[in-house]
Structures are given as structure tokens and as C-alpha cells.
PDB file of N, CA and C and ligand atoms in Angstrom:
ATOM      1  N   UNK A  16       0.855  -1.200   0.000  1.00 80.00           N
ATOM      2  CA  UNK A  16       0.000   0.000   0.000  1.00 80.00           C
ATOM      3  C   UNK A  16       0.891   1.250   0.000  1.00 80.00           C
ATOM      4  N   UNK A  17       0.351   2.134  -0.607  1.00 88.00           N
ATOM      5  CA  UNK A  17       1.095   3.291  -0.610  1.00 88.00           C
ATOM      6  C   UNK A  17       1.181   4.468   0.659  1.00 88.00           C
ATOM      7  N   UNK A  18       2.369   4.970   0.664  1.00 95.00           N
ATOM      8  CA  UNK A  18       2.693   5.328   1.959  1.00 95.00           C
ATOM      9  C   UNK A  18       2.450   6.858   1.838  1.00 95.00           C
ATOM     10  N   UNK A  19       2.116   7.887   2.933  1.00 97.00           N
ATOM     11  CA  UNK A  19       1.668   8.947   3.061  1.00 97.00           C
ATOM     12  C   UNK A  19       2.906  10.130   3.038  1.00 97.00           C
ATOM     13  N   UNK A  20       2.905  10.990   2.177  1.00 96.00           N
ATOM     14  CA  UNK A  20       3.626  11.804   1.885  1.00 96.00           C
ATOM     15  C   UNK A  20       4.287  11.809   3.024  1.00 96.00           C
ATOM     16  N   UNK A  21       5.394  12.637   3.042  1.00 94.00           N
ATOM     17  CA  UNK A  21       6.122  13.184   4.561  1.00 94.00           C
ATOM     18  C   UNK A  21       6.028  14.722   4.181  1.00 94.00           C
ATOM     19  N   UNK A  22       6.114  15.624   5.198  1.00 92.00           N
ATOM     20  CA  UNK A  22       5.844  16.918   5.489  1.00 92.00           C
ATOM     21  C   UNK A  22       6.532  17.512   4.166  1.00 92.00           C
ATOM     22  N   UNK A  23       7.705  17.394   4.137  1.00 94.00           N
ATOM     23  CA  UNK A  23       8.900  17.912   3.154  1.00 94.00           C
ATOM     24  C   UNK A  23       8.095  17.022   1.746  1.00 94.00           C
ATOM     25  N   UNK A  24       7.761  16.489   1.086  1.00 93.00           N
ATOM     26  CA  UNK A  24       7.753  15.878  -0.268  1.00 93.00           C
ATOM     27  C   UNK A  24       6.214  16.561  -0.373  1.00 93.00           C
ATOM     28  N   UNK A  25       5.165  16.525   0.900  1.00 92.00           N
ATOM     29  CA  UNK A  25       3.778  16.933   0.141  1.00 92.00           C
ATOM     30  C   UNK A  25       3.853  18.296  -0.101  1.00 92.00           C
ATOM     31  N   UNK A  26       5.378  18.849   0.390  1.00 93.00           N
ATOM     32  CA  UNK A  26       5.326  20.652   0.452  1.00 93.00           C
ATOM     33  C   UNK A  26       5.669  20.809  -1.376  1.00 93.00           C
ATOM     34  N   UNK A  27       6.730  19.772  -1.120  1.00 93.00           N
ATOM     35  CA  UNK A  27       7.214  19.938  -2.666  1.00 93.00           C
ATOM     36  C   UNK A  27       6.405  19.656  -3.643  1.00 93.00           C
ATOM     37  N   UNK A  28       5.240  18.522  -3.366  1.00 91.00           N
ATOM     38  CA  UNK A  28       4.658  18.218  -4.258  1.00 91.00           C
ATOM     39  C   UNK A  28       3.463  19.664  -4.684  1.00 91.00           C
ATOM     40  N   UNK A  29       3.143  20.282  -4.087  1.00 92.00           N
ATOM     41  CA  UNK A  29       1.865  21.431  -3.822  1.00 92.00           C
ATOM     42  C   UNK A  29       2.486  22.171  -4.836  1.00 92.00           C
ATOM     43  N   UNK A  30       4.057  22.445  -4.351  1.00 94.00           N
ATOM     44  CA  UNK A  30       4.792  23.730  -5.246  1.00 94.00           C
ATOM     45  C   UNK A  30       4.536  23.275  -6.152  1.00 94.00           C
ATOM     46  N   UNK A  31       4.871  22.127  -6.606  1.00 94.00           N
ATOM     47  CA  UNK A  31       5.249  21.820  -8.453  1.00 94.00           C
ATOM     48  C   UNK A  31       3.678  21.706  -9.216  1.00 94.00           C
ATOM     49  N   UNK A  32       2.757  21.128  -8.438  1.00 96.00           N
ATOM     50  CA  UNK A  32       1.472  21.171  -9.008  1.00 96.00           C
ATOM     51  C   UNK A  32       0.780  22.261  -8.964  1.00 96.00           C
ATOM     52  N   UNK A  33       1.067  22.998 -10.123  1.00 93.00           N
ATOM     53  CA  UNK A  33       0.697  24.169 -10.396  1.00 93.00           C
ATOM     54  C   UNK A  33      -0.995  24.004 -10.350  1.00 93.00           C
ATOM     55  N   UNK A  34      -1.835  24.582  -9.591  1.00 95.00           N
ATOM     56  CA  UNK A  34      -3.437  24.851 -10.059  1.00 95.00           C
ATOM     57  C   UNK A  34      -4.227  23.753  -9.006  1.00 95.00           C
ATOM     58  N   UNK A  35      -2.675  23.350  -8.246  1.00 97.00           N
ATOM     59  CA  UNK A  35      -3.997  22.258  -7.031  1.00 97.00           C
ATOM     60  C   UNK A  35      -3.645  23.000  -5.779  1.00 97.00           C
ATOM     61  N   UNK A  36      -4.720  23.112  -4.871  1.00 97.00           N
ATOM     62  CA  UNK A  36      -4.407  23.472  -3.558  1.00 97.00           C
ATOM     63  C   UNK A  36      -5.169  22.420  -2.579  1.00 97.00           C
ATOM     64  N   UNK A  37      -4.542  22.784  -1.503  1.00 96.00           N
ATOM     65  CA  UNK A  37      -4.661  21.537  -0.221  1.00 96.00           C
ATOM     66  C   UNK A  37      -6.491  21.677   0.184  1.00 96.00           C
ATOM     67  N   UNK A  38      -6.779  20.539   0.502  1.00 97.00           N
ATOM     68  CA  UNK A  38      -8.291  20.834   1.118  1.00 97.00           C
ATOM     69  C   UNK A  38      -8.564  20.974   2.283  1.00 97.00           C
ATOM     70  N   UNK A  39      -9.438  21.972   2.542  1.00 97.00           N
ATOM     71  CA  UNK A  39      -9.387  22.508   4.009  1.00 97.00           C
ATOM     72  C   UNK A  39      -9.804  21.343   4.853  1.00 97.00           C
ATOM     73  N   UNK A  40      -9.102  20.856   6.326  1.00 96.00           N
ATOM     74  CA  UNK A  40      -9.258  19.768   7.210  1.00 96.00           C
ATOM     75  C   UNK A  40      -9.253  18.213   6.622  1.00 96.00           C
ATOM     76  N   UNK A  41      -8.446  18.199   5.511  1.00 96.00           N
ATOM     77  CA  UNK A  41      -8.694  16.874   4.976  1.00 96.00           C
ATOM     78  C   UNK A  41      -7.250  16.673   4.163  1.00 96.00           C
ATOM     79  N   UNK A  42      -6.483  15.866   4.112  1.00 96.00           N
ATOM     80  CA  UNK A  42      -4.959  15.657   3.295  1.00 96.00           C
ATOM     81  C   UNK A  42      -5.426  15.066   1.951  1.00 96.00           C
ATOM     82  N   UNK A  43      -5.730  16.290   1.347  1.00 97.00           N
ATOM     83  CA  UNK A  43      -6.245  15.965  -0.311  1.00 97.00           C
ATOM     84  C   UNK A  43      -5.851  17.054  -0.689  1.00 97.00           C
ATOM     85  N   UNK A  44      -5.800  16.895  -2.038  1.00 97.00           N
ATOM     86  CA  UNK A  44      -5.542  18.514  -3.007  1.00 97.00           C
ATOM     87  C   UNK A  44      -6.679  18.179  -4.119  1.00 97.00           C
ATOM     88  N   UNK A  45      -6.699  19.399  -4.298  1.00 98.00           N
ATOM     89  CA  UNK A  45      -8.237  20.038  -5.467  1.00 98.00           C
ATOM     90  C   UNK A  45      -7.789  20.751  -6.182  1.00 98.00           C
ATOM     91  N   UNK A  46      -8.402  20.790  -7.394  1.00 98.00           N
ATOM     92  CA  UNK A  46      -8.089  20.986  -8.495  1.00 98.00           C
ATOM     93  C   UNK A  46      -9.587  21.582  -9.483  1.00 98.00           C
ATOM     94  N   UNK A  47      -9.869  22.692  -9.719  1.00 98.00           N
ATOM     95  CA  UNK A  47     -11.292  22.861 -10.706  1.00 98.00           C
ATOM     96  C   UNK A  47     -10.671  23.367 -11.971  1.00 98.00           C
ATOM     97  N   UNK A  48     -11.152  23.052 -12.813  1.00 98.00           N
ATOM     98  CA  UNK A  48     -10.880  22.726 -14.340  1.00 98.00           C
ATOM     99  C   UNK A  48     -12.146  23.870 -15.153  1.00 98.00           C
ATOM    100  N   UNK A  49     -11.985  24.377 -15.893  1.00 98.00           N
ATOM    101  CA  UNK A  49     -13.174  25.031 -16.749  1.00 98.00           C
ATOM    102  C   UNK A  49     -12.879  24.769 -18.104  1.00 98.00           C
ATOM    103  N   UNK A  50     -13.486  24.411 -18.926  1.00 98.00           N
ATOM    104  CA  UNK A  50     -13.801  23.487 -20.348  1.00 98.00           C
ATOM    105  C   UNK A  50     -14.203  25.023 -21.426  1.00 98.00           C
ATOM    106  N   UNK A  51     -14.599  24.847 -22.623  1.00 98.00           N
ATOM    107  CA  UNK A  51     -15.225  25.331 -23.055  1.00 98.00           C
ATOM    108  C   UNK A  51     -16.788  25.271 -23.498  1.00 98.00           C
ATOM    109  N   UNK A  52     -16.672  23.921 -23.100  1.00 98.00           N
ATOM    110  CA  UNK A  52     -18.621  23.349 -23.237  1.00 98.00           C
ATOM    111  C   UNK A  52     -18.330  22.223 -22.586  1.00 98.00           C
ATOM    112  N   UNK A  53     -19.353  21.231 -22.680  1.00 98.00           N
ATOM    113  CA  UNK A  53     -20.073  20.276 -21.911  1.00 98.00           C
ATOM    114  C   UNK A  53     -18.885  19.169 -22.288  1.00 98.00           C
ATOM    115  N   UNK A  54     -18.939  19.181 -23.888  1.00 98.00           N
ATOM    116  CA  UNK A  54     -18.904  17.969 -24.195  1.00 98.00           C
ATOM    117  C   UNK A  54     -16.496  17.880 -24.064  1.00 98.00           C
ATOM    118  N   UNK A  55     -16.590  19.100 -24.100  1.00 98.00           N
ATOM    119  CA  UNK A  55     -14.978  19.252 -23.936  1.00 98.00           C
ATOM    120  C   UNK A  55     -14.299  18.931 -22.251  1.00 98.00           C
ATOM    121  N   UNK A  56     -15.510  19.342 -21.669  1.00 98.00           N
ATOM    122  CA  UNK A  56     -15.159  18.721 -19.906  1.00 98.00           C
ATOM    123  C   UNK A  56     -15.540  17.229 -19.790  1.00 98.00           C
ATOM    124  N   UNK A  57     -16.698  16.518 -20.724  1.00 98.00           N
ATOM    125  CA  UNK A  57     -16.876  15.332 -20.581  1.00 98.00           C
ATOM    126  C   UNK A  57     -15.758  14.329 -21.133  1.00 98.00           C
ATOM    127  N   UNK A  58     -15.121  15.119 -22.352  1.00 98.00           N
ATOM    128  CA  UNK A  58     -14.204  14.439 -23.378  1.00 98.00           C
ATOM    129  C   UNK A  58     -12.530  14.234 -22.091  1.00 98.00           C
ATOM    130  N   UNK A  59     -12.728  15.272 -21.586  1.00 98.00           N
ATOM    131  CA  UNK A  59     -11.774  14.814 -20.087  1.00 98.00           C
ATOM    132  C   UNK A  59     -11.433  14.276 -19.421  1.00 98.00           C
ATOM    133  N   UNK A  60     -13.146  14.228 -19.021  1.00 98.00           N
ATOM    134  CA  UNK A  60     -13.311  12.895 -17.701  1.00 98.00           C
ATOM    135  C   UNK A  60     -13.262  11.880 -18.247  1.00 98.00           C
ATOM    136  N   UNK A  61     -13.757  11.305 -19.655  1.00 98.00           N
ATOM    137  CA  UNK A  61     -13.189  10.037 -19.807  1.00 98.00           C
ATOM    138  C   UNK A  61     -11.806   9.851 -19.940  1.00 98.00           C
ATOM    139  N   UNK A  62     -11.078  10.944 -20.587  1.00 98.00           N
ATOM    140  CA  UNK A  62      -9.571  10.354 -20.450  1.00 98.00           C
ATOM    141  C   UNK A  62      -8.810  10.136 -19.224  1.00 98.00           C
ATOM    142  N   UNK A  63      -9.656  11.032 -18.496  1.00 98.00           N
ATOM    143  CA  UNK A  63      -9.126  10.893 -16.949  1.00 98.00           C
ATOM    144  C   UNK A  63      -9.508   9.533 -16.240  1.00 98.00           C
ATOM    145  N   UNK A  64     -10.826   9.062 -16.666  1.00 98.00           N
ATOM    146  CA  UNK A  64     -11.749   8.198 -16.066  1.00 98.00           C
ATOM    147  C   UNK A  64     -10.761   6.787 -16.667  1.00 98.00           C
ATOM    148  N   UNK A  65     -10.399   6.529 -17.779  1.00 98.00           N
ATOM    149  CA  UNK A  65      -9.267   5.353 -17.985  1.00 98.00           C
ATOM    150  C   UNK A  65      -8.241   5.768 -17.826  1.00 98.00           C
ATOM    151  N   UNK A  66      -7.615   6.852 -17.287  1.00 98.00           N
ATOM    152  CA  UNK A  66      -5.941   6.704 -17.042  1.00 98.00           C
ATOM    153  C   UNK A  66      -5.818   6.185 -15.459  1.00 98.00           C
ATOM    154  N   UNK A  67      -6.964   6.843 -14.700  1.00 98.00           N
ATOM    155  CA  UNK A  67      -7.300   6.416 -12.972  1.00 98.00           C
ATOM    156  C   UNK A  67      -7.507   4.890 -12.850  1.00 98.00           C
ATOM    157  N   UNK A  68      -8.462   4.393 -13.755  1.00 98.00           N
ATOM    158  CA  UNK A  68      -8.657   2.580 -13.883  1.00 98.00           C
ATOM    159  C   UNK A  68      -7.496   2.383 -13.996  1.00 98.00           C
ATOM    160  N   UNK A  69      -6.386   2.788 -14.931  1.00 98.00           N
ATOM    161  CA  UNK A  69      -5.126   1.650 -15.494  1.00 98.00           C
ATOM    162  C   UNK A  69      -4.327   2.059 -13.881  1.00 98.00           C
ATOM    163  N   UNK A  70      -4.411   2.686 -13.279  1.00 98.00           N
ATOM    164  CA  UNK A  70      -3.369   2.993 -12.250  1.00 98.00           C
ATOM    165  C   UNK A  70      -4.120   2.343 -10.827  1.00 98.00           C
ATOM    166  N   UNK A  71      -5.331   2.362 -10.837  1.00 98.00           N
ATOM    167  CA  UNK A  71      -6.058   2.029  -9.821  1.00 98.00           C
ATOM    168  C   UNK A  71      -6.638   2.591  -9.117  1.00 98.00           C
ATOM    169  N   UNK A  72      -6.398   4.281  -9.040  1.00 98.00           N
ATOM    170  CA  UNK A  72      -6.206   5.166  -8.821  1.00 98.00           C
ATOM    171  C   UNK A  72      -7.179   6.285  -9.069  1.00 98.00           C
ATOM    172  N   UNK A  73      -8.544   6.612  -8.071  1.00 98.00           N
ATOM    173  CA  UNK A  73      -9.559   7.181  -8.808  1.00 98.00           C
ATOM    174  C   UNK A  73      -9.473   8.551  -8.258  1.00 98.00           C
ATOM    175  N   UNK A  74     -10.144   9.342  -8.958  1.00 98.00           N
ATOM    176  CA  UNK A  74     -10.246  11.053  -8.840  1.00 98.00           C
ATOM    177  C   UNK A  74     -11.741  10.495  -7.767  1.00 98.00           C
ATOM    178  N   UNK A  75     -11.820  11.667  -6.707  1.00 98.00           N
ATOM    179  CA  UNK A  75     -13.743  11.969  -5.866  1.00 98.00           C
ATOM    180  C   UNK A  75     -13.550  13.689  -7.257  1.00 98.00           C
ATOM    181  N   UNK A  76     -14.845  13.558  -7.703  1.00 98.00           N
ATOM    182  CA  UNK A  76     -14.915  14.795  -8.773  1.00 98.00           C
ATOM    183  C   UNK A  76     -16.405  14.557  -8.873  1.00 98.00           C
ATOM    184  N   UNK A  77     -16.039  15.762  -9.482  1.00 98.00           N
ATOM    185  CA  UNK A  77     -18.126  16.724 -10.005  1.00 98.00           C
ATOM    186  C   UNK A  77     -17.907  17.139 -11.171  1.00 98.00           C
ATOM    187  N   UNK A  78     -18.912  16.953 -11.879  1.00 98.00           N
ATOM    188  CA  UNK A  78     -18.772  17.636 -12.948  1.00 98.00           C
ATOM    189  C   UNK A  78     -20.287  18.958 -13.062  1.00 98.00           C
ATOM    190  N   UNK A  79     -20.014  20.155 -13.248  1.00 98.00           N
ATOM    191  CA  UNK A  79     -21.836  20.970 -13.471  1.00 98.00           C
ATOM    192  C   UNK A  79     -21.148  21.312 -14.801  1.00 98.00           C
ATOM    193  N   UNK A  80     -21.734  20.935 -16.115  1.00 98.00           N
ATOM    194  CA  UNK A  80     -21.438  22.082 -17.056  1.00 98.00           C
ATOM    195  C   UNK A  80     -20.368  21.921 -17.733  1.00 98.00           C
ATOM    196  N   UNK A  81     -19.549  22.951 -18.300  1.00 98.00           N
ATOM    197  CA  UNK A  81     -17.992  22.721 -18.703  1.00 98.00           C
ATOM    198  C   UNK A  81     -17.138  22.882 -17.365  1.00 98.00           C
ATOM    199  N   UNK A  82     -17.725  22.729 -16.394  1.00 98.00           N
ATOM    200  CA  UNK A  82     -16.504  22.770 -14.895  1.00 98.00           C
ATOM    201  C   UNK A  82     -16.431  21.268 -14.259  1.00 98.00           C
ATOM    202  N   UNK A  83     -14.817  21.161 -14.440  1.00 98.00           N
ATOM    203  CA  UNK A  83     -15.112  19.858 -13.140  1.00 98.00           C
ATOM    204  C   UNK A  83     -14.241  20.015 -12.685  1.00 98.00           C
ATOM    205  N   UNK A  84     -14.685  19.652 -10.973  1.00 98.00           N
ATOM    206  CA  UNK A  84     -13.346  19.743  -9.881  1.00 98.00           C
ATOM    207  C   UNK A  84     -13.448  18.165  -9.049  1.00 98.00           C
ATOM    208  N   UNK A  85     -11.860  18.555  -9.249  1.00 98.00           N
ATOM    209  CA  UNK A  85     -11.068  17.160  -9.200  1.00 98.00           C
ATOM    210  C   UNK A  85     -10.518  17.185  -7.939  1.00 98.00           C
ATOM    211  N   UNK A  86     -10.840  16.220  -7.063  1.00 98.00           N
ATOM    212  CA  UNK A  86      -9.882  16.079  -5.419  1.00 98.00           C
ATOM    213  C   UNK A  86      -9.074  14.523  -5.728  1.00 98.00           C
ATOM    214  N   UNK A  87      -8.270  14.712  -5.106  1.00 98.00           N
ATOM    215  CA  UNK A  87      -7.280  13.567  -4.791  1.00 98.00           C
ATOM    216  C   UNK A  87      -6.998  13.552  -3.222  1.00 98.00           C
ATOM    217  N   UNK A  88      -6.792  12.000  -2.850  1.00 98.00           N
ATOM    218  CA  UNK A  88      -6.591  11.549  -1.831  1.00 98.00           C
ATOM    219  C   UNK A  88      -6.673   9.977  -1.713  1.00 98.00           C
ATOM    220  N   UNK A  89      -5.882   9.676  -1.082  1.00 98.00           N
ATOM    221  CA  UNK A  89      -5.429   8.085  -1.392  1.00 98.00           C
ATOM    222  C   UNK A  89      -6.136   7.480  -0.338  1.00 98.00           C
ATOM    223  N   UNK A  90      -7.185   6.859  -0.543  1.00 98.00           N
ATOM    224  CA  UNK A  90      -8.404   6.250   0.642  1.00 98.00           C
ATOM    225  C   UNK A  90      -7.711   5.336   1.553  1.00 98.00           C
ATOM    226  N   UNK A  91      -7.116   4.665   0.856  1.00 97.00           N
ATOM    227  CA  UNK A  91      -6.288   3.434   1.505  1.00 97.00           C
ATOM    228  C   UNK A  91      -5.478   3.631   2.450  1.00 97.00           C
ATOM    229  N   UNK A  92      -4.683   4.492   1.925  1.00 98.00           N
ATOM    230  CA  UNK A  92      -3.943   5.290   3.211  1.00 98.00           C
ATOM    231  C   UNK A  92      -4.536   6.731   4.090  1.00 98.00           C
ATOM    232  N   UNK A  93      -5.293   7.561   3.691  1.00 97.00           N
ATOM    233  CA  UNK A  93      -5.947   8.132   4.798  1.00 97.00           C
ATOM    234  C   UNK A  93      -5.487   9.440   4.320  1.00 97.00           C
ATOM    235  N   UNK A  94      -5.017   9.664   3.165  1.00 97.00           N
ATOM    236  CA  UNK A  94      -3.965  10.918   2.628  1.00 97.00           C
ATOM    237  C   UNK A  94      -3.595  10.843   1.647  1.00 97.00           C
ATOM    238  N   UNK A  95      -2.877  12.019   1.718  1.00 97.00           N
ATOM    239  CA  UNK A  95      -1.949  11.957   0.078  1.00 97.00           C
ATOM    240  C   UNK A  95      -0.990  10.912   0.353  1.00 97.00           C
ATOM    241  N   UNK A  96      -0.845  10.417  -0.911  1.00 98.00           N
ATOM    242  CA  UNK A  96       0.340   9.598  -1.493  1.00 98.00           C
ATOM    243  C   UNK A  96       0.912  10.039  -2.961  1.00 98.00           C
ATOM    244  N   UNK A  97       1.925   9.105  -3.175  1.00 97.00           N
ATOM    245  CA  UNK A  97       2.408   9.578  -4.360  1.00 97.00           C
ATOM    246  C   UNK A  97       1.773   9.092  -5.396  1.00 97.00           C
ATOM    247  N   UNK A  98       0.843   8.355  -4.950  1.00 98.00           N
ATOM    248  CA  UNK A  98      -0.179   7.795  -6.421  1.00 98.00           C
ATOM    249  C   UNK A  98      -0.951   8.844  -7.098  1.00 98.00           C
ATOM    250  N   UNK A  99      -1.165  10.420  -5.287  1.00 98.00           N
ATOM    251  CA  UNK A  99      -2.171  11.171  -6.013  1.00 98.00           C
ATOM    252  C   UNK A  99      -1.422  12.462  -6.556  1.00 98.00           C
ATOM    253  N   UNK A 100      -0.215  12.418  -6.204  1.00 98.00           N
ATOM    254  CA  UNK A 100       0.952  13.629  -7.098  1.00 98.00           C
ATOM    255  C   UNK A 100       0.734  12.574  -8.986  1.00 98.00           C
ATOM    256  N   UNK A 101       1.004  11.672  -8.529  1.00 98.00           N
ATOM    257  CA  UNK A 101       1.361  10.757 -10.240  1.00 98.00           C
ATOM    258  C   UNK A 101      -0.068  11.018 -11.197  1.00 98.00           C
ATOM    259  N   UNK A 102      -1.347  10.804 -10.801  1.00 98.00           N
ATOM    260  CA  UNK A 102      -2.700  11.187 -11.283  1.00 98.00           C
ATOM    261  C   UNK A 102      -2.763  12.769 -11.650  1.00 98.00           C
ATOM    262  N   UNK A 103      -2.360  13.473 -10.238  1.00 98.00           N
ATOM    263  CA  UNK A 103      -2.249  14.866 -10.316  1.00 98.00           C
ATOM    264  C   UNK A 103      -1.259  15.507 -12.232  1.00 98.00           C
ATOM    265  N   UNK A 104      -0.145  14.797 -11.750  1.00 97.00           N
ATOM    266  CA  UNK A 104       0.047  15.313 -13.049  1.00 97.00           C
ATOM    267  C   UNK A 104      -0.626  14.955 -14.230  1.00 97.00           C
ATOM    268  N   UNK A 105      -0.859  13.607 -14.049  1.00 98.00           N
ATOM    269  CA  UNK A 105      -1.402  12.728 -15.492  1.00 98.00           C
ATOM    270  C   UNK A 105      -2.517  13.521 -15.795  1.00 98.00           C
ATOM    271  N   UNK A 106      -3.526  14.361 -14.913  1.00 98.00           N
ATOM    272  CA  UNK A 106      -4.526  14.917 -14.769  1.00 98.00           C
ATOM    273  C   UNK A 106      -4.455  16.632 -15.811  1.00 98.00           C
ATOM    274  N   UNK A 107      -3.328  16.777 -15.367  1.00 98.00           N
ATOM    275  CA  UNK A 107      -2.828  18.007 -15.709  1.00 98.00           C
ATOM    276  C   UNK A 107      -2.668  18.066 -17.394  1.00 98.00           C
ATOM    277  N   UNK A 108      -1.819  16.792 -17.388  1.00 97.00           N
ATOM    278  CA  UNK A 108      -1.445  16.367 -18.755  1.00 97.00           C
ATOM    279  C   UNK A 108      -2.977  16.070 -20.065  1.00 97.00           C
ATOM    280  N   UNK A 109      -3.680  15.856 -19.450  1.00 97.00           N
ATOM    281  CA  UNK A 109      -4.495  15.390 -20.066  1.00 97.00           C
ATOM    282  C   UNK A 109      -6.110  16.724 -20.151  1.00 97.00           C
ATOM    283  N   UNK A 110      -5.559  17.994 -19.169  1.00 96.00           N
ATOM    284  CA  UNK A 110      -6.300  19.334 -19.376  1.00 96.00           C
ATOM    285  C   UNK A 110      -5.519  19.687 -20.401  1.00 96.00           C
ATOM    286  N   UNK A 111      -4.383  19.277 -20.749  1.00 91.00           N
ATOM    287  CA  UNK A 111      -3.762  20.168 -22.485  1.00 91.00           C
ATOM    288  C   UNK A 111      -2.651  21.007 -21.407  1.00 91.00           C
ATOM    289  N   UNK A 112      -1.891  20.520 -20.458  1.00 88.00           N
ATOM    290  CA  UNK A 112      -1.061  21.693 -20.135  1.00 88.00           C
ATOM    291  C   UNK A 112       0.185  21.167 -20.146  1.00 88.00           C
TER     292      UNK A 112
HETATM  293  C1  H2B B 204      -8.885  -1.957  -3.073  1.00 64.18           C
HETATM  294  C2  H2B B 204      -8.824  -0.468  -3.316  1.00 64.18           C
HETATM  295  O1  H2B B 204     -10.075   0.082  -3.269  1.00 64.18           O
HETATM  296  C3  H2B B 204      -8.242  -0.186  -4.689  1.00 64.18           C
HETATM  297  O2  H2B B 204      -6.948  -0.703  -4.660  1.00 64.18           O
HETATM  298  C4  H2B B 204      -8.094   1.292  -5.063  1.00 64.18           C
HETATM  299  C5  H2B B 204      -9.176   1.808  -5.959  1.00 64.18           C
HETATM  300  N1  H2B B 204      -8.960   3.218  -6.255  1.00 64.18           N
HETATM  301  C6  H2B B 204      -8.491   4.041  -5.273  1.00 64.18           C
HETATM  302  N2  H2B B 204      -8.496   5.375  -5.434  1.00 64.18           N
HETATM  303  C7  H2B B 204      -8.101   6.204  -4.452  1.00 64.18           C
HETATM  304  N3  H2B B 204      -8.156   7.551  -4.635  1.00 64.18           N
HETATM  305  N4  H2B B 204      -7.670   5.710  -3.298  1.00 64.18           N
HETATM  306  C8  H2B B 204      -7.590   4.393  -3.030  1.00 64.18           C
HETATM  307  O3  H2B B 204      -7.166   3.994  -1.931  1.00 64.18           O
HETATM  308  C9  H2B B 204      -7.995   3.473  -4.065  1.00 64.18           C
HETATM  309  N5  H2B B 204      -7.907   2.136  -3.913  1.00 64.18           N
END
């Protein structure tokens, strides 16, 4: 099982993930996304929705509209892990950035 950031790596990880911030009372980071229509935020979540299956690794997310916000947090362990920095980027990668 994957092991829970340490103080120093989740600091580093926050810096480098540009556009996620920590969630208030909870060791997750969030992330909201804005699309240009429906079908360009949906065309997302599926790429997001099979890159999370192949890793094991699922986004908690909403979608209203062309907005969806994306939390990470590794259930298993109770926190961040590095599974949800590795999604985080893949996540990133796959908004076109
Ligand atoms: C058995 C366990 O539920 C699975 O290994 C996976 C499924 N996807 C998951 N996703 C997230 N975010 N955290 C988990 O701990 C997790 N566990």
C-alpha cells in the first residue's frame, strides 16, 4: 500500500502542481478545471476516467457544465500519497497543459 507523503515531499509536491491546492481539514488537493462546453469537460473525464482505472487510482470529482473539480486523496492510506501527485500530473497532462 502506498505510503503517506512526509511533510517535506507533500510541500514539494503542492509547489510543483501548479493549479492544485490543499483541502481545508482533509490531506487531499483540489483541483477545478473550466472546459469550453459540456462535451470538452466530458471528453476529459473520460480520459481521466481510464488513465485512474489503469493505475487504480480514482479522482472523488463533479462535474456541473464545462466545470469539473477534481480532489485527490489516497483512501487506503488516509492521505496523500504519491499515487495522487502521479494522477495529479497525469490529470494536468491530459487538461492540455
Ligand atoms: C482496493 C482499493 O479500493 C483499490 O486498490 C483502489 C481503488 N482506487 C483508489 N483510489 C483512491 N483515490 N484511493 C484508493 O485507496 C484506491 N484504492
Amino acid at each position: 500500500m502506498a505510503e503517506l507523503l512526509d511533510r517535506n515531499t507533500r510541500a514539494e509536491a503542492l509547489d510543483t502542481l501548479k493549479g492544485w491546492s490543499p483541502v481545508e481539514g482533509r490531506d487531499a488537493i483540489t483541483r477545478t478545471f473550466e472546459f469550453k462546453n459540456f462535451v470538452e469537460a466530458f471528453g476529459f473525464m473520460t480520459k481521466v476516467a481510464l488513465r485512474a482505472e489503469k493505475m487504480n487510482h480514482h479522482p472523488e470529482w463533479s462535474n456541473v457544465y464545462r466545470t469539473v473539480v477534481v480532489t485527490l486523496s489516497t483512501h487506503d492510506a488516509g492521505g496523500l500519497t504519491e499515487l495522487d501527485v502521479k494522477l495529479a500530473r497525469a490529470i494536468d497532462r491530459l487538461a492540455g497543459e
